[in-house]
Coordinates of C-alpha atoms in Angstrom, one line a residue:
Chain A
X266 CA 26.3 -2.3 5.6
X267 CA 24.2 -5.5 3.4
X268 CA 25.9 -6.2 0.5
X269 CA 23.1 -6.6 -2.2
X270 CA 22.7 -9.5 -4.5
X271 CA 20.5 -9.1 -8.0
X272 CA 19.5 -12.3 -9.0
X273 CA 18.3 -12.8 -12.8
X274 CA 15.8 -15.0 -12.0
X275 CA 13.6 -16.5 -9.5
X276 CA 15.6 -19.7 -9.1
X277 CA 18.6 -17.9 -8.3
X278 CA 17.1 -15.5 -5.7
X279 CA 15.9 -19.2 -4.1
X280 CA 19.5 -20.8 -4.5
X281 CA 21.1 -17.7 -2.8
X282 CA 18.6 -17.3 0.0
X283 CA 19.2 -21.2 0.7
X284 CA 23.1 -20.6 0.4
X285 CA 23.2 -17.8 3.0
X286 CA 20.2 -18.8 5.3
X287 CA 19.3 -16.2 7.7
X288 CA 21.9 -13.8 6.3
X289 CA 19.8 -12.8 3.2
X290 CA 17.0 -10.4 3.3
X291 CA 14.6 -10.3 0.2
X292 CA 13.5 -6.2 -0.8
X293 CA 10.4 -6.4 -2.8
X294 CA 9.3 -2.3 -2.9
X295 CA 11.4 -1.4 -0.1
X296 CA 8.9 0.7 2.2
X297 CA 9.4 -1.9 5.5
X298 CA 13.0 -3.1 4.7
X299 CA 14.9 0.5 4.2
X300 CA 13.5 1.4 7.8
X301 CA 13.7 -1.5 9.6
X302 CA 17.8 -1.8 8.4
X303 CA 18.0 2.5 9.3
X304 CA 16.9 1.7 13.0
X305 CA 18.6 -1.9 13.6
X306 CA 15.3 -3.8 13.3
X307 CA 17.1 -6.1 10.6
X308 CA 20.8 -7.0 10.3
X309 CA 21.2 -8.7 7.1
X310 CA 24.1 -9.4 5.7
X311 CA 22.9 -9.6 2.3
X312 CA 19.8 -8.0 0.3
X313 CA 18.0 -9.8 -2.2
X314 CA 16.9 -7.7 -5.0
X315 CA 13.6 -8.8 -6.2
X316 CA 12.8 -6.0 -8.6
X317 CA 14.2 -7.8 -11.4
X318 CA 12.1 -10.5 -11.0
X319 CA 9.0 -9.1 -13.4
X320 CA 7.0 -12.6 -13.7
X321 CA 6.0 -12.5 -10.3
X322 CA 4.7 -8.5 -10.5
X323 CA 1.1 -8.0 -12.0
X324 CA -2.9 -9.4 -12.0
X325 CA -3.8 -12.3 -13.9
X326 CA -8.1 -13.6 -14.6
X327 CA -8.8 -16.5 -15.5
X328 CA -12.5 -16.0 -15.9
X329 CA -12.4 -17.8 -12.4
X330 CA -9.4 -17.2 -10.4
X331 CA -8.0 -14.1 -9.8
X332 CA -4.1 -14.4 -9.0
X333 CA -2.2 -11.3 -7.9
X334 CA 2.0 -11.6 -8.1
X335 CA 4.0 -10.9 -5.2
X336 CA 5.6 -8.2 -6.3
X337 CA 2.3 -6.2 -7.5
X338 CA 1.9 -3.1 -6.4
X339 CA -0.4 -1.7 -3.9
X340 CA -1.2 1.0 -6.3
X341 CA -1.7 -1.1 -9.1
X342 CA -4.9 -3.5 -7.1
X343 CA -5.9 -0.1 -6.1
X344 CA -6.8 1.2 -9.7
X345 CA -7.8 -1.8 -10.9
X346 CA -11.4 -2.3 -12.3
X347 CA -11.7 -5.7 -12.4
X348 CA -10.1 -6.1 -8.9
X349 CA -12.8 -3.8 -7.8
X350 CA -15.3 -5.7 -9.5
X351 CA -14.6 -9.2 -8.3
X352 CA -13.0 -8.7 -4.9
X353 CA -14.2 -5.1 -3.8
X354 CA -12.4 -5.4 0.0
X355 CA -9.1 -5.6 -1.5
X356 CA -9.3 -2.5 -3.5
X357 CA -10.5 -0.8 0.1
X358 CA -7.7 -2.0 1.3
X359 CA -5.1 -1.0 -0.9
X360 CA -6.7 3.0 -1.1
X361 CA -6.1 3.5 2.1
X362 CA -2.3 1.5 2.9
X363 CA 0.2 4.9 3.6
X364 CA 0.2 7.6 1.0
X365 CA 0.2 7.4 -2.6
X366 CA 3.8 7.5 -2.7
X367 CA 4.3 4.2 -0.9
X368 CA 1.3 2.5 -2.7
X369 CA 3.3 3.2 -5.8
X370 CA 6.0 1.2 -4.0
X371 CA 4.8 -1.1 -2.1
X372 CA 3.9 -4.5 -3.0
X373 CA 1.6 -7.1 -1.6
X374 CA 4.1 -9.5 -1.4
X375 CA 5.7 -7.5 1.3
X376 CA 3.1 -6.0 2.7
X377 CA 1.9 -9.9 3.9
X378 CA 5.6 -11.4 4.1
X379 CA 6.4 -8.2 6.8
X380 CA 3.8 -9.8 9.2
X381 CA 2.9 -6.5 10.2
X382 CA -0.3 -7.2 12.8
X383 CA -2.0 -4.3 11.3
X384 CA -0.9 -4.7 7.7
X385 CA -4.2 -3.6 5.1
X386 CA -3.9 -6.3 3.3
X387 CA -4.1 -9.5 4.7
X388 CA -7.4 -9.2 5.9
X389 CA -8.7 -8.5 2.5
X390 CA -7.1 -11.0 1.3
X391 CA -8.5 -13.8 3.7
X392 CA -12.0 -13.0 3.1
X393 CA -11.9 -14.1 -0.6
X394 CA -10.0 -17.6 0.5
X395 CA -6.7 -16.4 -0.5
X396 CA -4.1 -19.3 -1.5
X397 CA -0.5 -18.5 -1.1
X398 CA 2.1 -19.7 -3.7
X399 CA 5.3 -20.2 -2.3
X400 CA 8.8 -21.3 -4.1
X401 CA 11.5 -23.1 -2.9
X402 CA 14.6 -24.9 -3.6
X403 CA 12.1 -28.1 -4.5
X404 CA 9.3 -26.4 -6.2
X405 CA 6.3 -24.7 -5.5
X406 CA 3.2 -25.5 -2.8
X407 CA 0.4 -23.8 -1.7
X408 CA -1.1 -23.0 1.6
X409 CA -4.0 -20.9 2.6
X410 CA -2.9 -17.7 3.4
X411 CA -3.3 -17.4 7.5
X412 CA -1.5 -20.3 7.3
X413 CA 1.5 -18.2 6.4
X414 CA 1.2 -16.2 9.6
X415 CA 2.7 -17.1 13.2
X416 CA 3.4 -13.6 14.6
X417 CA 4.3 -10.5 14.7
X418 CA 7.1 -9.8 12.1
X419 CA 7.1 -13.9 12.0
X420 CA 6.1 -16.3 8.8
X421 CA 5.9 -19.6 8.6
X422 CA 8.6 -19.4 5.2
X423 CA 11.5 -21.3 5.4
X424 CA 14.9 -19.0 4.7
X425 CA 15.0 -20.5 1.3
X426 CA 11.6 -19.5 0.5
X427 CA 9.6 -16.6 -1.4
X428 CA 5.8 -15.7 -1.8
X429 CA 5.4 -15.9 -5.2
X430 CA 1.9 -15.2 -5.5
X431 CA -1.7 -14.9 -3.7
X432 CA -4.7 -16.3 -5.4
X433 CA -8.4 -15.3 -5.0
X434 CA -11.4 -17.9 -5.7
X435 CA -13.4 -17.0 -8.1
X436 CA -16.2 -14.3 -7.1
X437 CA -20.1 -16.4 -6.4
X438 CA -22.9 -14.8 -8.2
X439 CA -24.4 -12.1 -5.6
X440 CA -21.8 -11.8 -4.0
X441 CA -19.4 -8.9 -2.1
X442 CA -17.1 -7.7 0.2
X443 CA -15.8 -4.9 1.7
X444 CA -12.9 -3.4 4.0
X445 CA -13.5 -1.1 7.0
X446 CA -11.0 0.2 9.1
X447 CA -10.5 2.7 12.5
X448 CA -7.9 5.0 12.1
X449 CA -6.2 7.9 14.8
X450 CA -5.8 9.8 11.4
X451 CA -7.7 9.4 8.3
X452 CA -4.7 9.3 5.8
X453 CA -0.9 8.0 6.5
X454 CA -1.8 6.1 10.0
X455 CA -1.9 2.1 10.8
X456 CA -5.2 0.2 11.1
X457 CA -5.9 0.7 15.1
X458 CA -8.4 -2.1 14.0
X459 CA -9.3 -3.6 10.1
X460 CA -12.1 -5.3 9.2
X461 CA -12.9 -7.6 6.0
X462 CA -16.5 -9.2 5.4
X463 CA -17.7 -11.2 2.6
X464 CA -21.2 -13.1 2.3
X465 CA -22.4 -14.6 -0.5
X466 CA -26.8 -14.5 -1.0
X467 CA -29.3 -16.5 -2.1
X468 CA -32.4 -14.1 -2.6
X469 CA -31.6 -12.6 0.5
X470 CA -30.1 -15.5 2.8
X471 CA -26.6 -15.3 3.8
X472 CA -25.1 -18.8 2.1
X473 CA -21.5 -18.3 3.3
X474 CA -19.9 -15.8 5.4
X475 CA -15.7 -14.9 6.1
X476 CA -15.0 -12.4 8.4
X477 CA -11.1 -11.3 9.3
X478 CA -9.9 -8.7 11.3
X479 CA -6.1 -7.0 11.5
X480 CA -4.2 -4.9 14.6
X481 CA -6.3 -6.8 17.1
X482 CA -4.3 -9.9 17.6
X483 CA -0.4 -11.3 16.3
X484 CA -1.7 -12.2 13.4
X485 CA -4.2 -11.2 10.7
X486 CA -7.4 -13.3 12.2
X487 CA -10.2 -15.3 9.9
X488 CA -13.0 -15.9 12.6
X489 CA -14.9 -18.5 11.2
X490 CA -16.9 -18.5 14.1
X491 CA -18.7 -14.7 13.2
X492 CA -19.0 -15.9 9.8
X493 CA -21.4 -18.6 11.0
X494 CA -23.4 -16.4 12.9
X495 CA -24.8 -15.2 9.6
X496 CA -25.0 -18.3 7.2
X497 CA -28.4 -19.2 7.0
X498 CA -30.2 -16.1 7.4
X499 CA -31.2 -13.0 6.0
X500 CA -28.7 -10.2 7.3
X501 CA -30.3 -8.3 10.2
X502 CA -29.1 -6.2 13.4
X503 CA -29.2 -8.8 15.3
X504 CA -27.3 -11.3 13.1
X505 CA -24.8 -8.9 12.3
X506 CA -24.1 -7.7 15.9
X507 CA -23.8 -11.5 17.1
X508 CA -21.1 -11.7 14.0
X509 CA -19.6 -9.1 15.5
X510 CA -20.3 -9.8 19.4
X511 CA -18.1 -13.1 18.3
X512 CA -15.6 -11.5 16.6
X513 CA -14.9 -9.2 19.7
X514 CA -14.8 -12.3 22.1
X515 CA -12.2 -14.2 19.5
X516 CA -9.5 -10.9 18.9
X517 CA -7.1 -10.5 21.5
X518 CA -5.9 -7.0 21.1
X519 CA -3.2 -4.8 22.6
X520 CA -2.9 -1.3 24.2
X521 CA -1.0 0.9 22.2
X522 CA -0.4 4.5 21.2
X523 CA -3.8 3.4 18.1
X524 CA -6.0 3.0 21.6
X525 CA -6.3 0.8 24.4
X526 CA -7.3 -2.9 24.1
X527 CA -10.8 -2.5 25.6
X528 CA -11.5 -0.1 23.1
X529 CA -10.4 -2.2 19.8
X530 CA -12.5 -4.9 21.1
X531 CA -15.8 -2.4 21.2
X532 CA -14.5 -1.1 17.5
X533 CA -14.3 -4.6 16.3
X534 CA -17.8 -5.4 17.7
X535 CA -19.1 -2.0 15.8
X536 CA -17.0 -2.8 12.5
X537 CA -18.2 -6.4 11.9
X538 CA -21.6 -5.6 11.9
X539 CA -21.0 -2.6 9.4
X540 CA -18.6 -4.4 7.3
X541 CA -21.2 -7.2 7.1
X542 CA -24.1 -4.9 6.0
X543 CA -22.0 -3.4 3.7
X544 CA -21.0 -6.8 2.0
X545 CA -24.8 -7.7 1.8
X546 CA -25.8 -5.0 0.1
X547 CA -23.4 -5.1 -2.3
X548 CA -24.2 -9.2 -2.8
X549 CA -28.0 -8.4 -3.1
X550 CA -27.5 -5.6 -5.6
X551 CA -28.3 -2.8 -3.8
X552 CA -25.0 -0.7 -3.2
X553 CA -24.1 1.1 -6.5
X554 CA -21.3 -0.5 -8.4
X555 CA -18.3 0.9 -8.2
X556 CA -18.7 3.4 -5.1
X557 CA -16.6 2.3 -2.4
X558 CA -17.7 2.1 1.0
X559 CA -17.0 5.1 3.8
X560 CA -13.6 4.1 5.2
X561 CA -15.6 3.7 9.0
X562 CA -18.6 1.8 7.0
X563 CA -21.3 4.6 8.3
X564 CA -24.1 5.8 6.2
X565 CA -24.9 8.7 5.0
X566 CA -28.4 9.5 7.1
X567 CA -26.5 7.1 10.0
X568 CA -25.0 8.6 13.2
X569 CA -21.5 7.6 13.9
Chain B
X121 CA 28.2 -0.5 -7.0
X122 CA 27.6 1.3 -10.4
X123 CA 24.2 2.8 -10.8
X124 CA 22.8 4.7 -14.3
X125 CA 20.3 6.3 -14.4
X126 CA 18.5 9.0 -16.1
X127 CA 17.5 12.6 -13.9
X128 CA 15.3 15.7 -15.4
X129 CA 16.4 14.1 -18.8
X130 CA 20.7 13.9 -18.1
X131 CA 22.1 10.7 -18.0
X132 CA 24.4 9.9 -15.3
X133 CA 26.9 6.8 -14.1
X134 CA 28.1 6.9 -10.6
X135 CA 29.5 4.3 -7.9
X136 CA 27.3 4.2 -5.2
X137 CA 27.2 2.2 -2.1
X138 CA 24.6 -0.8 -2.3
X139 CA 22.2 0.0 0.2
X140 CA 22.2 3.3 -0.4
X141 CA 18.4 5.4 -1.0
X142 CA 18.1 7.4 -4.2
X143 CA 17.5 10.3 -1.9
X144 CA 21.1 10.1 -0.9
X145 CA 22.1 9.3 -4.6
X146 CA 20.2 12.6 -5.7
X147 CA 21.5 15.0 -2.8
X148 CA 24.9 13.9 -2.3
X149 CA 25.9 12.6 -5.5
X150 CA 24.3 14.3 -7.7
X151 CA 24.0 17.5 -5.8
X152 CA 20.5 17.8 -6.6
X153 CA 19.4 19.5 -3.2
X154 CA 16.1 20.4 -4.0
X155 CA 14.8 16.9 -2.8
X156 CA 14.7 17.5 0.6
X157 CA 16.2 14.8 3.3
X158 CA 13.0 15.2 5.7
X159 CA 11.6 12.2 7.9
X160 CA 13.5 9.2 6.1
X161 CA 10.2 7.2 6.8
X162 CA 8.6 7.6 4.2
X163 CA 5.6 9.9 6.1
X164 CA 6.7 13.4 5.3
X165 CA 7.0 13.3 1.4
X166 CA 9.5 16.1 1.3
X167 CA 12.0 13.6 -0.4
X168 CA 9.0 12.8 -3.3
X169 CA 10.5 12.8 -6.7
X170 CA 8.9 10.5 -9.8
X171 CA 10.3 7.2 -11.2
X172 CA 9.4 6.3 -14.5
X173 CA 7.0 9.1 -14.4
X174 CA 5.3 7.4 -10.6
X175 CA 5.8 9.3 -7.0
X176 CA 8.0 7.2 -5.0
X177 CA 9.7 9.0 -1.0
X178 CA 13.0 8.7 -2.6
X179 CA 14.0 8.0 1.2
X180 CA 13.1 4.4 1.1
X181 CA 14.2 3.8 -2.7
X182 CA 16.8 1.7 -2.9
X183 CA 18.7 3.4 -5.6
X184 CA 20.1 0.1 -7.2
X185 CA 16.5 -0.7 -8.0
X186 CA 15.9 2.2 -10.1
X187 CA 18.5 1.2 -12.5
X188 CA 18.5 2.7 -16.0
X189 CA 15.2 4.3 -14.5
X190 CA 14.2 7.8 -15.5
X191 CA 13.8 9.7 -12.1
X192 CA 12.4 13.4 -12.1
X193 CA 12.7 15.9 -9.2
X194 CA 11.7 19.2 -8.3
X195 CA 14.5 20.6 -10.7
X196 CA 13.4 19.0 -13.6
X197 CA 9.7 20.4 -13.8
X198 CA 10.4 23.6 -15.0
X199 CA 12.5 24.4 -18.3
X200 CA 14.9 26.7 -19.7
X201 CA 14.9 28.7 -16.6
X202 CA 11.4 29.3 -16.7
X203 CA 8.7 27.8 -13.8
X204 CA 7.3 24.9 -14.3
X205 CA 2.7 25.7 -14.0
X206 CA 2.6 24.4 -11.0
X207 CA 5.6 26.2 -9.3
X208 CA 4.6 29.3 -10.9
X209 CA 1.0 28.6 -9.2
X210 CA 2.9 28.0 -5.9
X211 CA 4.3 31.2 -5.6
X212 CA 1.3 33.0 -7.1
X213 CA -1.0 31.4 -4.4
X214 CA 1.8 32.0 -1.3
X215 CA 1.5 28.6 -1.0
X216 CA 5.4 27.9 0.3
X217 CA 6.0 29.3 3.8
X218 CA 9.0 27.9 5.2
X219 CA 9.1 26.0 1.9
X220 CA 10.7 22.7 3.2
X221 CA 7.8 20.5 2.0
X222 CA 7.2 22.9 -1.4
X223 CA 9.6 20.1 -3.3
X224 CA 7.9 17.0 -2.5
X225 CA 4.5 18.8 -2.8
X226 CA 5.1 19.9 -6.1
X227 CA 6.4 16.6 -7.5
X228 CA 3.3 15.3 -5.7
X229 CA 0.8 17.2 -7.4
X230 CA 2.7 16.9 -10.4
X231 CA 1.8 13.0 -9.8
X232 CA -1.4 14.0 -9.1
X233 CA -2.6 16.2 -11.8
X234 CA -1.1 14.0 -14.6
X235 CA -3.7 11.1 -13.5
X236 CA -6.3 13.4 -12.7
X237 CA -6.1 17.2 -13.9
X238 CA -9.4 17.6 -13.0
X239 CA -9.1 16.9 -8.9
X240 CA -11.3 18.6 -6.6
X241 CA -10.5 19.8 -3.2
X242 CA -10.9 16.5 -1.7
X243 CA -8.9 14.1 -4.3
X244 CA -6.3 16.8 -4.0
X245 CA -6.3 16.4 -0.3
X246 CA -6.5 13.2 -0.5
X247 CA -3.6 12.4 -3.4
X248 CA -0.9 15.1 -1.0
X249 CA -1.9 13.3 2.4
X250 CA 1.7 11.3 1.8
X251 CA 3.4 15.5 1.8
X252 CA 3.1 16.9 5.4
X253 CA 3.4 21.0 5.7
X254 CA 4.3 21.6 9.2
X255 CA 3.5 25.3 8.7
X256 CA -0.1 24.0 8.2
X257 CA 0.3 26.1 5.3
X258 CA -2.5 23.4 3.2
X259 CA -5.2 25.6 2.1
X260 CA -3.1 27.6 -0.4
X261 CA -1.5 24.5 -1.5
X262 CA -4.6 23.1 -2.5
X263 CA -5.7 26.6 -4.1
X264 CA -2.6 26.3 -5.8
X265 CA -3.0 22.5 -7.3
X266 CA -6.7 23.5 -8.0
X267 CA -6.1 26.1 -10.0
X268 CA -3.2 24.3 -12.1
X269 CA -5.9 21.4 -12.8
X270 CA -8.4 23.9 -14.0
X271 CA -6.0 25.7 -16.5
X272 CA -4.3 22.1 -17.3
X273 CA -8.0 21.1 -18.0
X274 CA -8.9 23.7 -20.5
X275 CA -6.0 23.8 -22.2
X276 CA -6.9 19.7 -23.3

């Protein structure tokens, strides 16, 4: 059984996760780390508190930057009209991570620091060039956040380190974005495959593209390489389904009880090109404000 | 380690051990049973209860972070004996068959209904997709919540 430790502040979480390295296990909302301790999937000895530590929970503008705090909760980006305004993927994301009940506990901090392959929110995240702010015992840096990924259940943090925040650059004029995913089950069920597209338009040319995808590789993928496929021209078919064509060729999925590898690579090629339109209409104007996309990116008048 | 805390309005101080869930905390040392000790994944709901007035699966709450928190369970949402609206509607509707999940699906709607009292069918489904009937017993439980909504609604 962990012992837990409740530090006051951020600097003493840092000193006693550098104190007993590898032996200390920060909890943000608890969701990942109560079930991997129940089934043996982590052995700390200690537990690191980090409820007390209210700086680093909650949404910050400044009329350019949006920064969202580790300890934020899923629930909190998911009901959030200027989060929805400015980075409309992210708020897709977060509506449909578990139930209500673990939004409300969850937090993106540990939703990214978990590593999960087919965690909601990383994906999301990339598309709008997040930066990562980590502490440590000599400061902060920053790092882009795929940077903080090197597999499954893996980050690149050192044991005396924390996430302290993710920052979003500031949203382009014509702009948008939008989160797709493939589900067994519409509600309570992992990404089989996740999909995040943002363009940015100029009249109706693509000026710059991200795509990133989630549960079809170790880690949460930006594929810069899709993107391209669109810069420089106005979104059609057969832009979006090269995005997408590349975007199949550069995941490297696994079969699993979500579906076989084969078949995520086909749903990535299909959810690309949708995610893509969607993220072009909404940067030329033409989806409504404030209507979120359908969780699979079909139309209404479109067949499946 | 020592843990207060508020529940259905009493104030109470126990020792508990540091890793344990509030779900434990509720049933065992409390005796607070009607939380129900389902999946301890957090994908059944059965174990819902509020925090600071929020639905949390009291399964994978660490207890010691709900300190001097104000938790409310299925016990606490009627008063003075009486049902609380959305019990009441429960039972009118037949909408507990084995009744396992009728705990966490009433602290769920509860949750529900305070953010948005006037839910349709499919925000309804959608806000219980965290509570899992395994009697399949959902269409009354949504006739149930529905109708709660409507007479919450009216009454504002």
């Amino acid at each position: 059984m962990p012992e837990l430790y409740v530090p006051a502040q951020l600097e003493d979480a840092l000193g006693f996760m550098g104190e007993h390295a590898g032996l200390a296990l920060p909890v943000a909302g608890g969701t990942d780390v109560l079930i991997d301790l129940r089934i043996g999937r982590a052995t700390p000895k200690w537990l690191v508190d980090l409820s007390p530590l209210e700086a680093l929970a909650g949404l910050a503008f400044d009329g350019e930057t949006l920064r969202i705090g580790a300890l934020t909760r899923i629930r909190t980006i998911e009901l959030d009209a200027e989060v929805a305004r400015r980075a409309p993927a992210v708020v897709e994301a977060a509506r449909v991570l578990g139930s209500v009940q673990i939004r409300t506990m969850a937090t993106v901090g540990g939703n990214i620091c978990h590593a999960t392959p087919s965690a909601e929110m990383p994906p999301a995240l990339l598309v709008h060039d997040a930066v990562a702010t980590v502490a440590g015992p000599d400061g902060e840096r920053s790092l882009s956040l795929s940077e903080l990924f090197s597999g499954p259940g893996k980050t690149t943090l050192e044991n005396s380190e924390l996430l302290t925040a993710v920052t979003l650059r500031a949203p382009k004029e014509r702009s948008g974005s939008c989160y797709l995913r493939q589900t067994v089950r519409w509600s309570m069920d992992l990404a089989g495959v996740g999909v995040a597209a943002a363009v940015e338009t100029d009249g109706a040319v693509v000026t710059g593209a991200r795509v990133a995808l989630c549960a079809v590789a170790p880690v949460p993928l930006l594929v810069a390489e899709a993107a391209d496929a669109v810069v420089g021209t106005e979104l059609t078919t057969e832009t979006a389904v090269e995005a997408a064509a590349r975007a199949a060729a550069a995941c490297s999925p696994i079969t699993d009880a979500r579906g076989t590898a084969e078949y995520r690579r086909q749903v990535v090629a299909v959810l690309v090109a949708r995610a893509l339109r969607i993220a072009w209409l909404r940067a030329t104007g033409e989806w409504p404000a404030g209507v979120p996309a359908p969780i699979n990116g079909v139309l209404s008048g479109e067949g499946a | 380690m020592r843990l207060e805390l508020t529940v259905n309005r009493d104030p109470y101080r126990r020792e508990v051990a540091p890793d344990a869930s509030l779900l434990t905390v509720l049933r065992d040392d409390l005796g607070l049973t009607g939380t129900k000790w389902g999946c301890m994944t957090g994908d059944c709901g059965a174990c819902t209860v509020l925090v600071d007035g929020e639905p949390v699966v009291s399964c994978l709450q660490l207890a010691q972070q709900v300190q001097g928190g104000e938790v409310t369970t299925v016990e606490g949402l009627g008063r003075d004996g009486e049902l609380g609206d959305i019990q009441a509607a429960f039972v009118r509707n037949g909408a507990a068959q084995c009744g396992f999940c009728t705990p966490g699906m009433i602290v769920a709607a509860e949750a529900l209904l305070r953010h948005n009292a006037a839910a349709g069918e499919a925000e309804i489904r959608e806000g219980l997709a965290g509570n899992l009937c395994r009697c399949t017993g959902y269409n009354k439980i949504v006739d149930a919540v529905l109708e709660v909504g409507r007479a919450r609604s009216a009454a504002t």
